[in-house]
Structures are given as structure tokens and as C-alpha cells.
Amino acid sequence: MNSMPTFSHVGITVPDLEAAVDWYREVFGYYLLAGPLEVLEDDSPLGIAATGIYGEGFARFRFAHMASPDGSGFEIFQFDAPAYERPDEVFEFWRSGVNHFAVTAANVAEFADTISVAGGKLRSKVVTLDESKGFQIAYCEDPWGSVFEIGSHPYAYMWNV
């Protein structure tokens, strides 16, 4: 058995959990595994874990576990306190933490158009990285400001691994 960790999931924060679950279900084809679930700042196992992660004062949050069609995990959180703040229009890529997450779509331009029509935003043009292999990428945002990349091919394949 390999003792090295493998990727499991990514989590994002939004102001409206149900709207985000519906959006990722409809636009990305993600499916709901569990939730929405509620976590309180209390002495329950999840409450204790959350207080250790977020510190005192979060009071309550709700979250949902989703998965992509290939089984990659995706969590969506909605916190009661402090109040949700949409990321600045300026993408603060220099800050610590997750810069973006990425998905693979056979037709990058078509999926980017789907994102825009569904209330998201195209942050970059579709860029061809390798004309001979057809590798393309584009950066987008969901309606709540989470940045993600669309790539035309699986990650390891793009880097000849």
C-alpha cells in the first residue's frame, strides 16, 4: 500500500449554499453526496474540530459534500459569522492559500461560454499552450468569485507524465 497521500477534495465558501449546490450541479454536473449539514460551535465532535480550524466565534456554518463525475470531492461552505465577503475584483493571487482549482473539459471555449451564460465570469481568454497537441486553458469565476481553471486535458497528460 502506498503511504503517500492522494488528492481528495477542495472546499469553497459562498453566501448561499443552496444556490451554489444547484449551480455546481447544473453547470459542472457535480452530484450531492451529503448535506447540507449544519455544524455548531459546541462540544460535538464536528463542533470541536471546526473550532480548532476556524477559531471561536464562527457560531454556525452549513456545508455540502459534492463530487465531480470522476469522483473528485468538492465541498461548499456557508458561514453565519463573520459575514461573507466577496473577493475583490482584483484577483489577489499573491495571498497565501488556494489560488484556484481546476477542471478538465474537452472543449474549453464551450465550457467557458456555459460558465458565462450561467452567471459566472471568464477571467482570461482561451489560451492554446501547445498547438500540436491542442492543449488549451482558460480561467473563470463562479458567481461568488471562486477562481478556477478549465484545462482541455488531464493534468498529468498535459505535462507528459
mmCIF file of C-alpha atoms in Angstrom:
data_model
loop_
_atom_site.group_PDB
_atom_site.id
_atom_site.type_symbol
_atom_site.label_atom_id
_atom_site.label_comp_id
_atom_site.label_asym_id
_atom_site.label_seq_id
_atom_site.Cartn_x
_atom_site.Cartn_y
_atom_site.Cartn_z
ATOM 1 C CA MET A 1 0.000 0.000 0.000
ATOM 2 C CA ASN A 2 1.282 3.450 -0.960
ATOM 3 C CA SER A 3 1.688 5.640 2.108
ATOM 4 C CA MET A 4 1.818 8.860 0.080
ATOM 5 C CA PRO A 5 -1.326 10.996 0.219
ATOM 6 C CA THR A 6 -3.616 11.415 -2.786
ATOM 7 C CA PHE A 7 -5.827 14.371 -3.610
ATOM 8 C CA SER A 8 -9.260 14.192 -2.014
ATOM 9 C CA HIS A 9 -11.235 17.420 -2.393
ATOM 10 C CA VAL A 10 -11.288 21.213 -2.401
ATOM 11 C CA GLY A 11 -13.631 23.467 -0.428
ATOM 12 C CA ILE A 12 -15.043 26.901 -1.242
ATOM 13 C CA THR A 13 -17.083 29.452 0.733
ATOM 14 C CA VAL A 14 -20.238 31.072 -0.662
ATOM 15 C CA PRO A 15 -23.035 33.291 0.701
ATOM 16 C CA ASP A 16 -25.884 30.979 -0.424
ATOM 17 C CA LEU A 17 -25.253 27.259 -0.024
ATOM 18 C CA GLU A 18 -28.352 26.023 -1.827
ATOM 19 C CA ALA A 19 -27.764 28.306 -4.819
ATOM 20 C CA ALA A 20 -24.146 27.151 -5.091
ATOM 21 C CA VAL A 21 -25.066 23.460 -4.818
ATOM 22 C CA ASP A 22 -27.635 23.950 -7.570
ATOM 23 C CA TRP A 23 -25.173 25.900 -9.749
ATOM 24 C CA TYR A 24 -22.402 23.307 -9.488
ATOM 25 C CA ARG A 25 -24.923 20.529 -10.066
ATOM 26 C CA GLU A 26 -26.354 22.174 -13.189
ATOM 27 C CA VAL A 27 -23.186 23.695 -14.690
ATOM 28 C CA PHE A 28 -20.464 21.208 -13.667
ATOM 29 C CA GLY A 29 -22.542 18.032 -13.389
ATOM 30 C CA TYR A 30 -21.444 17.560 -9.760
ATOM 31 C CA TYR A 31 -23.668 15.436 -7.559
ATOM 32 C CA LEU A 32 -24.574 15.769 -3.923
ATOM 33 C CA LEU A 33 -23.050 13.177 -1.589
ATOM 34 C CA ALA A 34 -24.263 14.592 1.734
ATOM 35 C CA GLY A 35 -25.851 17.707 3.110
ATOM 36 C CA PRO A 36 -26.445 20.404 3.567
ATOM 37 C CA LEU A 37 -25.118 19.644 7.046
ATOM 38 C CA GLU A 38 -25.065 22.027 9.999
ATOM 39 C CA VAL A 39 -22.114 22.463 12.346
ATOM 40 C CA LEU A 40 -22.474 24.440 15.555
ATOM 41 C CA GLU A 41 -19.777 25.906 17.748
ATOM 42 C CA ASP A 42 -20.375 23.399 20.548
ATOM 43 C CA ASP A 43 -18.845 20.322 22.182
ATOM 44 C CA SER A 44 -19.902 17.842 19.462
ATOM 45 C CA PRO A 45 -17.061 16.162 17.520
ATOM 46 C CA LEU A 46 -17.654 18.366 14.452
ATOM 47 C CA GLY A 47 -18.049 21.457 16.639
ATOM 48 C CA ILE A 48 -14.743 20.755 18.374
ATOM 49 C CA ALA A 49 -12.985 20.105 15.054
ATOM 50 C CA ALA A 50 -14.442 23.275 13.496
ATOM 51 C CA THR A 51 -13.416 25.410 16.474
ATOM 52 C CA GLY A 52 -9.895 24.064 16.093
ATOM 53 C CA ILE A 53 -9.900 25.001 12.397
ATOM 54 C CA TYR A 54 -11.787 28.318 12.404
ATOM 55 C CA GLY A 55 -11.328 29.509 15.995
ATOM 56 C CA GLU A 56 -14.010 30.676 18.353
ATOM 57 C CA GLY A 57 -16.821 32.861 17.061
ATOM 58 C CA PHE A 58 -17.968 31.062 13.905
ATOM 59 C CA ALA A 59 -21.199 30.120 15.780
ATOM 60 C CA ARG A 60 -22.635 28.015 12.953
ATOM 61 C CA PHE A 61 -21.979 27.012 9.384
ATOM 62 C CA ARG A 62 -23.569 24.726 6.861
ATOM 63 C CA PHE A 63 -21.816 22.750 4.185
ATOM 64 C CA ALA A 64 -22.422 20.187 1.472
ATOM 65 C CA HIS A 65 -20.269 17.376 0.132
ATOM 66 C CA MET A 66 -20.346 17.007 -3.643
ATOM 67 C CA ALA A 67 -18.378 15.003 -6.190
ATOM 68 C CA SER A 68 -17.465 15.507 -9.813
ATOM 69 C CA PRO A 69 -18.400 12.928 -12.447
ATOM 70 C CA ASP A 70 -14.924 11.359 -11.981
ATOM 71 C CA GLY A 71 -15.339 11.178 -8.195
ATOM 72 C CA SER A 72 -13.179 14.137 -7.115
ATOM 73 C CA GLY A 73 -14.540 15.785 -3.987
ATOM 74 C CA PHE A 74 -15.927 19.297 -3.713
ATOM 75 C CA GLU A 75 -17.179 20.949 -0.512
ATOM 76 C CA ILE A 76 -19.225 24.134 -0.334
ATOM 77 C CA PHE A 77 -19.447 26.137 2.925
ATOM 78 C CA GLN A 78 -21.741 28.914 4.125
ATOM 79 C CA PHE A 79 -20.746 30.589 7.409
ATOM 80 C CA ASP A 80 -23.023 32.662 9.637
ATOM 81 C CA ALA A 81 -20.221 34.764 11.130
ATOM 82 C CA PRO A 82 -18.335 36.692 10.179
ATOM 83 C CA ALA A 83 -20.469 37.880 7.258
ATOM 84 C CA TYR A 84 -19.491 36.624 3.794
ATOM 85 C CA GLU A 85 -17.224 38.922 1.798
ATOM 86 C CA ARG A 86 -16.930 38.522 -1.941
ATOM 87 C CA PRO A 87 -13.312 38.532 -3.120
ATOM 88 C CA ASP A 88 -12.119 41.839 -4.535
ATOM 89 C CA GLU A 89 -12.446 42.390 -8.254
ATOM 90 C CA VAL A 90 -8.653 42.288 -8.193
ATOM 91 C CA PHE A 91 -7.651 38.623 -8.057
ATOM 92 C CA GLU A 92 -5.292 38.532 -5.060
ATOM 93 C CA PHE A 93 -3.212 35.668 -6.405
ATOM 94 C CA TRP A 94 -0.256 36.624 -4.224
ATOM 95 C CA ARG A 95 -2.094 35.771 -0.988
ATOM 96 C CA SER A 96 -1.455 32.543 0.840
ATOM 97 C CA GLY A 97 -3.893 29.715 0.332
ATOM 98 C CA VAL A 98 -5.640 28.125 -2.604
ATOM 99 C CA ASN A 99 -5.006 30.160 -5.747
ATOM 100 C CA HIS A 100 -7.576 28.307 -7.866
ATOM 101 C CA PHE A 101 -8.935 24.848 -8.519
ATOM 102 C CA ALA A 102 -9.050 23.245 -11.949
ATOM 103 C CA VAL A 103 -11.368 21.083 -14.011
ATOM 104 C CA THR A 104 -10.939 19.278 -17.309
ATOM 105 C CA ALA A 105 -13.351 19.838 -20.193
ATOM 106 C CA ALA A 106 -12.958 18.506 -23.717
ATOM 107 C CA ASN A 107 -13.999 21.859 -25.214
ATOM 108 C CA VAL A 108 -12.585 24.703 -23.110
ATOM 109 C CA ALA A 109 -14.270 27.524 -25.077
ATOM 110 C CA GLU A 110 -17.668 25.856 -24.963
ATOM 111 C CA PHE A 111 -17.483 25.228 -21.219
ATOM 112 C CA ALA A 112 -16.241 28.792 -20.604
ATOM 113 C CA ASP A 113 -19.289 30.062 -22.526
ATOM 114 C CA THR A 114 -21.516 27.842 -20.365
ATOM 115 C CA ILE A 115 -19.953 29.389 -17.257
ATOM 116 C CA SER A 116 -20.630 32.916 -18.518
ATOM 117 C CA VAL A 117 -24.230 32.177 -19.510
ATOM 118 C CA ALA A 118 -24.843 30.585 -16.083
ATOM 119 C CA GLY A 119 -23.757 33.715 -14.192
ATOM 120 C CA GLY A 120 -20.042 33.050 -13.874
ATOM 121 C CA LYS A 121 -17.259 35.100 -15.408
ATOM 122 C CA LEU A 122 -14.490 34.464 -17.918
ATOM 123 C CA ARG A 123 -11.267 35.907 -16.392
ATOM 124 C CA SER A 124 -8.975 35.117 -19.326
ATOM 125 C CA LYS A 125 -9.168 34.293 -22.974
ATOM 126 C CA VAL A 126 -8.917 30.669 -24.030
ATOM 127 C CA VAL A 127 -5.177 30.171 -24.483
ATOM 128 C CA THR A 128 -3.588 27.414 -26.555
ATOM 129 C CA LEU A 129 -0.499 26.166 -24.735
ATOM 130 C CA ASP A 130 0.592 23.628 -27.338
ATOM 131 C CA GLU A 131 -0.935 23.892 -30.812
ATOM 132 C CA SER A 132 0.345 20.462 -31.913
ATOM 133 C CA LYS A 133 -1.380 18.716 -29.009
ATOM 134 C CA GLY A 134 -4.362 21.051 -28.735
ATOM 135 C CA PHE A 135 -3.731 21.881 -25.077
ATOM 136 C CA GLN A 136 -5.893 24.809 -24.007
ATOM 137 C CA ILE A 137 -6.707 26.587 -20.759
ATOM 138 C CA ALA A 138 -8.966 29.415 -19.579
ATOM 139 C CA TYR A 139 -9.570 30.947 -16.172
ATOM 140 C CA CYS A 140 -13.092 31.667 -14.920
ATOM 141 C CA GLU A 141 -15.006 32.549 -11.744
ATOM 142 C CA ASP A 142 -18.169 31.100 -10.324
ATOM 143 C CA PRO A 143 -20.930 33.621 -9.453
ATOM 144 C CA TRP A 144 -19.417 34.039 -5.945
ATOM 145 C CA GLY A 145 -15.863 34.855 -7.009
ATOM 146 C CA SER A 146 -14.090 31.483 -6.666
ATOM 147 C CA VAL A 147 -11.467 31.260 -9.409
ATOM 148 C CA PHE A 148 -10.980 28.068 -11.388
ATOM 149 C CA GLU A 149 -9.086 26.926 -14.443
ATOM 150 C CA ILE A 150 -10.525 24.900 -17.290
ATOM 151 C CA GLY A 151 -7.976 22.633 -18.985
ATOM 152 C CA SER A 152 -8.542 20.639 -22.142
ATOM 153 C CA HIS A 153 -6.679 17.527 -20.989
ATOM 154 C CA PRO A 154 -5.994 15.712 -17.716
ATOM 155 C CA TYR A 155 -3.244 17.421 -15.749
ATOM 156 C CA ALA A 156 -0.555 14.707 -15.865
ATOM 157 C CA TYR A 157 -1.172 14.157 -19.591
ATOM 158 C CA MET A 158 -0.532 17.844 -20.316
ATOM 159 C CA TRP A 159 2.867 17.539 -18.665
ATOM 160 C CA ASN A 160 3.799 14.268 -20.400
ATOM 161 C CA VAL A 161 3.736 12.220 -17.222
#
